[in-house]
Each structure stands twice: as structure tokens, then as C-alpha cells.
mmCIF file of C-alpha atoms in Angstrom:
data_model
loop_
_atom_site.group_PDB
_atom_site.id
_atom_site.type_symbol
_atom_site.label_atom_id
_atom_site.label_comp_id
_atom_site.label_asym_id
_atom_site.label_seq_id
_atom_site.Cartn_x
_atom_site.Cartn_y
_atom_site.Cartn_z
ATOM 1 C CA ASP A 1 -18.888 15.270 15.478
ATOM 2 C CA ALA A 2 -17.073 13.189 12.917
ATOM 3 C CA GLY A 3 -14.127 14.834 11.233
ATOM 4 C CA VAL A 4 -13.082 14.445 7.622
ATOM 5 C CA THR A 5 -13.089 10.786 6.641
ATOM 6 C CA GLN A 6 -11.150 9.206 3.800
ATOM 7 C CA SER A 7 -11.152 5.753 2.286
ATOM 8 C CA PRO A 8 -9.338 3.547 1.814
ATOM 9 C CA THR A 9 -6.580 4.050 4.391
ATOM 10 C CA HIS A 10 -3.956 2.284 2.346
ATOM 11 C CA LEU A 11 -3.829 1.188 -1.263
ATOM 12 C CA ILE A 12 -1.297 -0.686 -3.367
ATOM 13 C CA LYS A 13 -1.507 -0.493 -7.144
ATOM 14 C CA THR A 14 0.744 -1.284 -10.077
ATOM 15 C CA ARG A 15 1.903 1.067 -12.795
ATOM 16 C CA GLY A 16 -0.730 1.808 -15.422
ATOM 17 C CA GLN A 17 -3.692 1.029 -13.177
ATOM 18 C CA HIS A 18 -6.436 3.420 -12.150
ATOM 19 C CA VAL A 19 -7.339 4.429 -8.586
ATOM 20 C CA THR A 20 -10.317 6.145 -6.925
ATOM 21 C CA LEU A 21 -9.968 7.800 -3.532
ATOM 22 C CA ARG A 22 -12.946 8.962 -1.502
ATOM 23 C CA CYS A 23 -13.552 11.741 0.991
ATOM 24 C CA SER A 24 -16.467 12.771 3.202
ATOM 25 C CA PRO A 25 -16.266 16.313 4.568
ATOM 26 C CA ILE A 26 -17.271 17.525 7.997
ATOM 27 C CA SER A 27 -21.036 17.830 8.272
ATOM 28 C CA GLY A 28 -22.117 21.267 7.047
ATOM 29 C CA HIS A 29 -18.957 21.880 5.031
ATOM 30 C CA LYS A 30 -19.528 22.467 1.329
ATOM 31 C CA SER A 31 -15.971 22.695 0.028
ATOM 32 C CA VAL A 32 -13.462 19.896 -0.449
ATOM 33 C CA SER A 33 -9.829 20.207 -1.482
ATOM 34 C CA TRP A 34 -7.364 17.499 -2.448
ATOM 35 C CA TYR A 35 -3.622 17.562 -1.763
ATOM 36 C CA GLN A 36 -0.744 15.221 -2.587
ATOM 37 C CA GLN A 37 2.015 14.832 0.005
ATOM 38 C CA VAL A 38 5.144 13.045 -1.112
ATOM 39 C CA LEU A 39 7.305 11.685 1.707
ATOM 40 C CA GLY A 40 9.411 14.442 3.251
ATOM 41 C CA GLN A 41 7.555 17.254 1.473
ATOM 42 C CA GLY A 42 4.668 19.536 2.266
ATOM 43 C CA PRO A 43 1.238 18.908 0.731
ATOM 44 C CA GLN A 44 0.706 20.120 -2.832
ATOM 45 C CA PHE A 45 -2.682 21.403 -3.972
ATOM 46 C CA ILE A 46 -4.457 19.295 -6.596
ATOM 47 C CA PHE A 47 -8.112 20.447 -6.718
ATOM 48 C CA GLN A 48 -10.742 22.399 -4.854
ATOM 49 C CA TYR A 49 -14.490 21.880 -5.255
ATOM 50 C CA TYR A 50 -17.292 23.992 -3.904
ATOM 51 C CA GLU A 51 -20.958 23.190 -4.412
ATOM 52 C CA LYS A 52 -19.988 20.529 -6.983
ATOM 53 C CA GLU A 53 -18.071 23.011 -9.123
ATOM 54 C CA GLU A 54 -14.306 23.006 -9.603
ATOM 55 C CA ARG A 55 -12.961 26.189 -8.040
ATOM 56 C CA GLY A 56 -9.245 25.607 -8.425
ATOM 57 C CA ARG A 57 -6.748 23.246 -9.994
ATOM 58 C CA GLY A 58 -3.079 22.783 -9.191
ATOM 59 C CA ASN A 59 -0.226 21.917 -11.499
ATOM 60 C CA PHE A 60 -1.049 18.257 -12.016
ATOM 61 C CA PRO A 61 -1.474 16.320 -15.286
ATOM 62 C CA ASP A 62 -4.848 15.464 -16.790
ATOM 63 C CA ARG A 63 -4.484 11.942 -15.401
ATOM 64 C CA PHE A 64 -5.809 13.479 -12.187
ATOM 65 C CA SER A 65 -9.504 14.275 -12.005
ATOM 66 C CA ALA A 66 -12.063 14.783 -9.282
ATOM 67 C CA ARG A 67 -15.705 15.406 -8.682
ATOM 68 C CA GLN A 68 -18.001 16.402 -5.848
ATOM 69 C CA PHE A 69 -21.392 14.861 -5.217
ATOM 70 C CA PRO A 70 -24.678 16.473 -4.061
ATOM 71 C CA ASN A 71 -23.961 15.327 -0.488
ATOM 72 C CA TYR A 72 -20.574 17.200 -0.753
ATOM 73 C CA SER A 73 -18.485 14.046 -0.625
ATOM 74 C CA SER A 74 -15.772 13.828 -3.239
ATOM 75 C CA GLU A 75 -13.734 11.415 -5.316
ATOM 76 C CA LEU A 76 -10.211 11.813 -6.650
ATOM 77 C CA ASN A 77 -9.360 9.671 -9.666
ATOM 78 C CA VAL A 78 -5.899 9.011 -11.000
ATOM 79 C CA ASN A 79 -5.416 7.179 -14.306
ATOM 80 C CA ALA A 80 -2.347 5.465 -15.743
ATOM 81 C CA LEU A 81 -0.559 5.384 -12.425
ATOM 82 C CA LEU A 82 3.161 6.148 -12.310
ATOM 83 C CA LEU A 83 5.684 5.269 -9.625
ATOM 84 C CA GLY A 84 5.877 8.983 -8.812
ATOM 85 C CA ASP A 85 2.201 9.014 -7.835
ATOM 86 C CA SER A 86 3.093 7.164 -4.637
ATOM 87 C CA ALA A 87 2.154 9.576 -1.871
ATOM 88 C CA LEU A 88 -0.242 10.426 0.927
ATOM 89 C CA TYR A 89 -3.397 11.913 -0.583
ATOM 90 C CA LEU A 90 -5.096 14.325 1.750
ATOM 91 C CA CYS A 91 -8.614 15.653 1.651
ATOM 92 C CA ALA A 92 -9.498 18.899 3.413
ATOM 93 C CA SER A 93 -12.941 20.308 4.040
ATOM 94 C CA SER A 94 -14.056 23.841 4.779
ATOM 95 C CA LEU A 95 -17.354 25.666 5.050
ATOM 96 C CA VAL A 96 -17.143 27.611 1.805
ATOM 97 C CA GLY A 97 -13.495 27.413 0.800
ATOM 98 C CA GLY A 98 -12.688 31.071 1.259
ATOM 99 C CA ALA A 99 -9.526 31.825 3.202
ATOM 100 C CA ASN A 100 -10.951 34.767 5.103
ATOM 101 C CA THR A 101 -14.072 33.021 6.331
ATOM 102 C CA ASP A 102 -13.046 29.561 7.357
ATOM 103 C CA THR A 103 -10.174 27.161 7.643
ATOM 104 C CA GLN A 104 -9.381 23.817 6.120
ATOM 105 C CA TYR A 105 -9.587 20.679 8.198
ATOM 106 C CA PHE A 106 -7.650 17.699 6.946
ATOM 107 C CA GLY A 107 -8.540 14.038 6.970
ATOM 108 C CA PRO A 108 -6.077 11.276 7.865
ATOM 109 C CA GLY A 109 -5.203 10.680 4.221
ATOM 110 C CA THR A 110 -4.974 7.696 1.904
ATOM 111 C CA ARG A 111 -1.519 6.260 1.468
ATOM 112 C CA LEU A 112 -1.067 5.123 -2.135
ATOM 113 C CA THR A 113 1.837 2.928 -3.132
ATOM 114 C CA VAL A 114 2.458 2.313 -6.825
ATOM 115 C CA LEU A 115 4.670 -0.677 -7.657
ATOM 116 C CA GLN B 1 12.953 28.665 -6.230
ATOM 117 C CA LYS B 2 10.088 27.425 -4.084
ATOM 118 C CA GLU B 3 7.372 29.900 -3.145
ATOM 119 C CA VAL B 4 7.678 28.918 0.521
ATOM 120 C CA GLU B 5 10.951 27.863 2.114
ATOM 121 C CA GLN B 6 11.148 25.974 5.393
ATOM 122 C CA ASP B 7 14.153 24.285 6.980
ATOM 123 C CA PRO B 8 13.297 20.563 7.217
ATOM 124 C CA GLY B 9 15.446 20.044 10.331
ATOM 125 C CA PRO B 10 15.340 17.820 12.248
ATOM 126 C CA LEU B 11 15.272 20.088 15.279
ATOM 127 C CA SER B 12 15.924 18.450 18.644
ATOM 128 C CA VAL B 13 15.333 20.302 21.919
ATOM 129 C CA PRO B 14 15.047 19.347 25.609
ATOM 130 C CA GLU B 15 11.672 19.378 27.304
ATOM 131 C CA GLY B 16 10.740 22.863 28.519
ATOM 132 C CA ALA B 17 12.735 24.689 25.843
ATOM 133 C CA ILE B 18 11.368 27.506 23.713
ATOM 134 C CA VAL B 19 11.120 26.398 20.091
ATOM 135 C CA SER B 20 11.308 28.745 17.126
ATOM 136 C CA LEU B 21 10.106 27.562 13.723
ATOM 137 C CA ASN B 22 10.354 29.761 10.644
ATOM 138 C CA CYS B 23 9.328 30.107 7.015
ATOM 139 C CA THR B 24 10.232 32.576 4.317
ATOM 140 C CA TYR B 25 8.231 33.244 1.188
ATOM 141 C CA SER B 26 8.694 35.019 -2.090
ATOM 142 C CA ASN B 27 5.204 36.179 -3.102
ATOM 143 C CA SER B 28 4.261 39.447 -1.425
ATOM 144 C CA ALA B 29 0.606 38.832 -2.318
ATOM 145 C CA PHE B 30 0.219 36.136 0.348
ATOM 146 C CA GLN B 31 -2.225 37.417 2.939
ATOM 147 C CA TYR B 32 -3.303 34.487 5.120
ATOM 148 C CA PHE B 33 -0.795 32.452 7.094
ATOM 149 C CA MET B 34 -1.251 29.179 8.929
ATOM 150 C CA TRP B 35 0.710 26.675 10.942
ATOM 151 C CA TYR B 36 -0.236 23.011 10.882
ATOM 152 C CA ARG B 37 1.091 20.180 13.035
ATOM 153 C CA GLN B 38 1.364 16.727 11.513
ATOM 154 C CA TYR B 39 2.054 13.600 13.492
ATOM 155 C CA SER B 40 3.561 10.627 11.715
ATOM 156 C CA ARG B 41 1.114 8.993 9.292
ATOM 157 C CA LYS B 42 -1.645 11.458 10.178
ATOM 158 C CA GLY B 43 -3.267 14.400 8.432
ATOM 159 C CA PRO B 44 -2.196 17.975 9.240
ATOM 160 C CA GLU B 45 -3.942 19.648 12.195
ATOM 161 C CA LEU B 46 -4.458 23.409 12.221
ATOM 162 C CA LEU B 47 -2.605 25.165 15.059
ATOM 163 C CA MET B 48 -2.618 28.865 14.232
ATOM 164 C CA TYR B 49 -4.235 31.126 11.639
ATOM 165 C CA THR B 50 -3.246 34.764 11.122
ATOM 166 C CA TYR B 51 -4.102 37.472 8.652
ATOM 167 C CA SER B 52 -1.488 39.964 7.463
ATOM 168 C CA SER B 53 1.296 41.164 9.780
ATOM 169 C CA GLY B 54 1.352 40.930 13.554
ATOM 170 C CA ASN B 55 1.330 38.465 16.422
ATOM 171 C CA LYS B 56 -1.234 35.959 17.613
ATOM 172 C CA GLU B 57 -1.039 33.960 20.801
ATOM 173 C CA ASP B 58 -2.883 30.781 21.757
ATOM 174 C CA GLY B 59 -1.754 29.072 24.927
ATOM 175 C CA ARG B 60 1.871 27.979 24.516
ATOM 176 C CA PHE B 61 1.893 28.922 20.834
ATOM 177 C CA THR B 62 2.651 32.332 19.310
ATOM 178 C CA ALA B 63 2.555 33.045 15.588
ATOM 179 C CA GLN B 64 4.312 36.058 14.096
ATOM 180 C CA VAL B 65 4.005 37.454 10.585
ATOM 181 C CA ASP B 66 6.390 40.060 9.166
ATOM 182 C CA LYS B 67 5.162 40.839 5.667
ATOM 183 C CA SER B 68 7.872 43.438 5.065
ATOM 184 C CA SER B 69 10.504 40.712 5.456
ATOM 185 C CA LYS B 70 8.300 37.927 4.002
ATOM 186 C CA TYR B 71 8.969 35.905 7.136
ATOM 187 C CA ILE B 72 6.688 34.018 9.502
ATOM 188 C CA SER B 73 7.467 32.298 12.775
ATOM 189 C CA LEU B 74 5.878 29.930 15.258
ATOM 190 C CA PHE B 75 7.103 29.920 18.845
ATOM 191 C CA ILE B 76 6.342 27.082 21.242
ATOM 192 C CA ARG B 77 6.890 27.785 24.931
ATOM 193 C CA ASP B 78 7.523 25.105 27.545
ATOM 194 C CA SER B 79 7.840 22.448 24.855
ATOM 195 C CA GLN B 80 6.605 18.946 25.686
ATOM 196 C CA PRO B 81 7.456 15.523 24.255
ATOM 197 C CA SER B 82 3.917 15.483 22.833
ATOM 198 C CA ASP B 83 4.906 18.452 20.654
ATOM 199 C CA SER B 84 7.216 16.136 18.694
ATOM 200 C CA ALA B 85 5.828 16.269 15.160
ATOM 201 C CA THR B 86 6.335 17.908 11.781
ATOM 202 C CA TYR B 87 5.292 21.552 11.641
ATOM 203 C CA LEU B 88 4.086 22.888 8.304
ATOM 204 C CA CYS B 89 3.668 26.529 7.458
ATOM 205 C CA ALA B 90 1.035 27.347 4.845
ATOM 206 C CA MET B 91 -0.194 30.478 3.172
ATOM 207 C CA THR B 92 -2.740 31.576 0.638
ATOM 208 C CA LEU B 93 -3.197 34.426 -1.773
ATOM 209 C CA SER B 94 -6.707 35.746 -1.563
ATOM 210 C CA SER B 95 -10.044 35.449 0.100
ATOM 211 C CA ASN B 96 -11.695 33.629 -2.775
ATOM 212 C CA THR B 97 -9.708 30.460 -2.922
ATOM 213 C CA GLY B 98 -8.712 27.798 -0.468
ATOM 214 C CA LYS B 99 -5.522 26.824 -2.282
ATOM 215 C CA LEU B 100 -2.870 26.510 0.407
ATOM 216 C CA ILE B 101 0.833 26.748 -0.420
ATOM 217 C CA PHE B 102 2.835 24.696 2.073
ATOM 218 C CA GLY B 103 6.428 24.723 3.175
ATOM 219 C CA GLN B 104 8.375 21.487 3.303
ATOM 220 C CA GLY B 105 7.786 21.063 7.020
ATOM 221 C CA THR B 106 10.179 21.069 9.989
ATOM 222 C CA THR B 107 10.523 17.904 12.058
ATOM 223 C CA LEU B 108 10.695 18.670 15.788
ATOM 224 C CA GLN B 109 11.744 16.261 18.509
ATOM 225 C CA VAL B 110 11.320 17.253 22.153
ATOM 226 C CA LYS B 111 13.376 15.011 24.409
ATOM 227 C CA PRO B 112 12.197 14.280 27.986
#
């Protein structure tokens, strides 16, 4: 079975640009979460979606947005990129997103560099 | 103060050693505790998952949770060079959300 897939693998953008990152969850999983991992730090929660509805949002500015599609894949959008947005963006999928029923499986991430 | 504190290391041990990795946390409402392993330039991989206090063993790995002390540990027995990675502790508040709170991660190097 295919695991969580993310695209693109790497991305280089300049300040002020917009970026879209994509994630496909494990087959049968209905929940997708997004995390930002700055070099040398642990991942920080950005969003969680379940059945196309936003279930949770972390402490990130409105420049960050996401959505989930009927096939449960997801997009993370970041507008007006800043140098500080350079990070590894991780997508995690789980069956229903509840901590007591399933666990989160992470994709390989998209490495975003903002110049 | 961070919600979850983890010594970043690096921690260097000889092959075959017993490794102890630890995290402390401040929020007594955390109920679910996980350990992830992350190789360089890869996504985190789930190693252990525990609920509330107690021990859980899986092969060479043992996870311990002490909620009274707000302290969790991961022990690796007979460490191997392939165990060299960053180990992240993570925890979450309730059963209705998947928001994970991670520690900074501890970098482990196991020398042959």
C-alpha cells in the first residue's frame, strides 16, 4: 500500500510569492493534518481536516490556508511568503483524526526555501 | 516556556548500549503520548504510542509515561547504528483532535 504522498519534494520561492503544497493520504484515511518543521525544531501543527471540514487550526497567520477535497487529498496554501516560512512542510493522515482511535502517519514532506 | 521540553543532544553512544530519551511537559491534560523517529530529510515515523501512565514494550523499544511527574521516556536496548536518527516525543490533549504537540527532538548517533 502506498503511504502518504506529498508534492512537490522541493520548492524554491521568493519573498511575496504564493505557494501550494499537495498531499494524498493513505487509502481509506479521511483526516489530513499539516505541520511546519523548521530546521532543528519539532513539527508545529498548522491545520487538521476531516471529511472536508476544518477540525483544528494552529497558531499561524491568515496567510496560511488549506482545504480538503472529496477524495480526501489536501492542499496547503501560503500567501505573501516570508523568509521565515522556509521549512519542511509535513502532511499526516489518519483514519478519523481522533487520538484514541488511530495514529497519524507522516509523509516525506515538502521542503520550501524562500529567498 | 514550551509545552514540551526535550534535550536536543546530540547524544552519542556505542553500538549495543542502552539509550534513554526523555521529555517533560507542563500541561497535565495531555493524555496520549507518542515517540516518532525521523531520519534526515524524511518524515517522522511512529515508533510507540501509549495512553496515560505506564509502560509499553515493543521489541527493543520501551516507552514509559509518568503523569504524576509529567515525564515520558523512551528506552532503546541493544542500540544499532541504524537507530541513528532524531527522536521526537509528541503528545495530545483529548480524543477528539489529532493536534500533536512535539518536543524539539533529540539527535542520536550510535557508533559501530
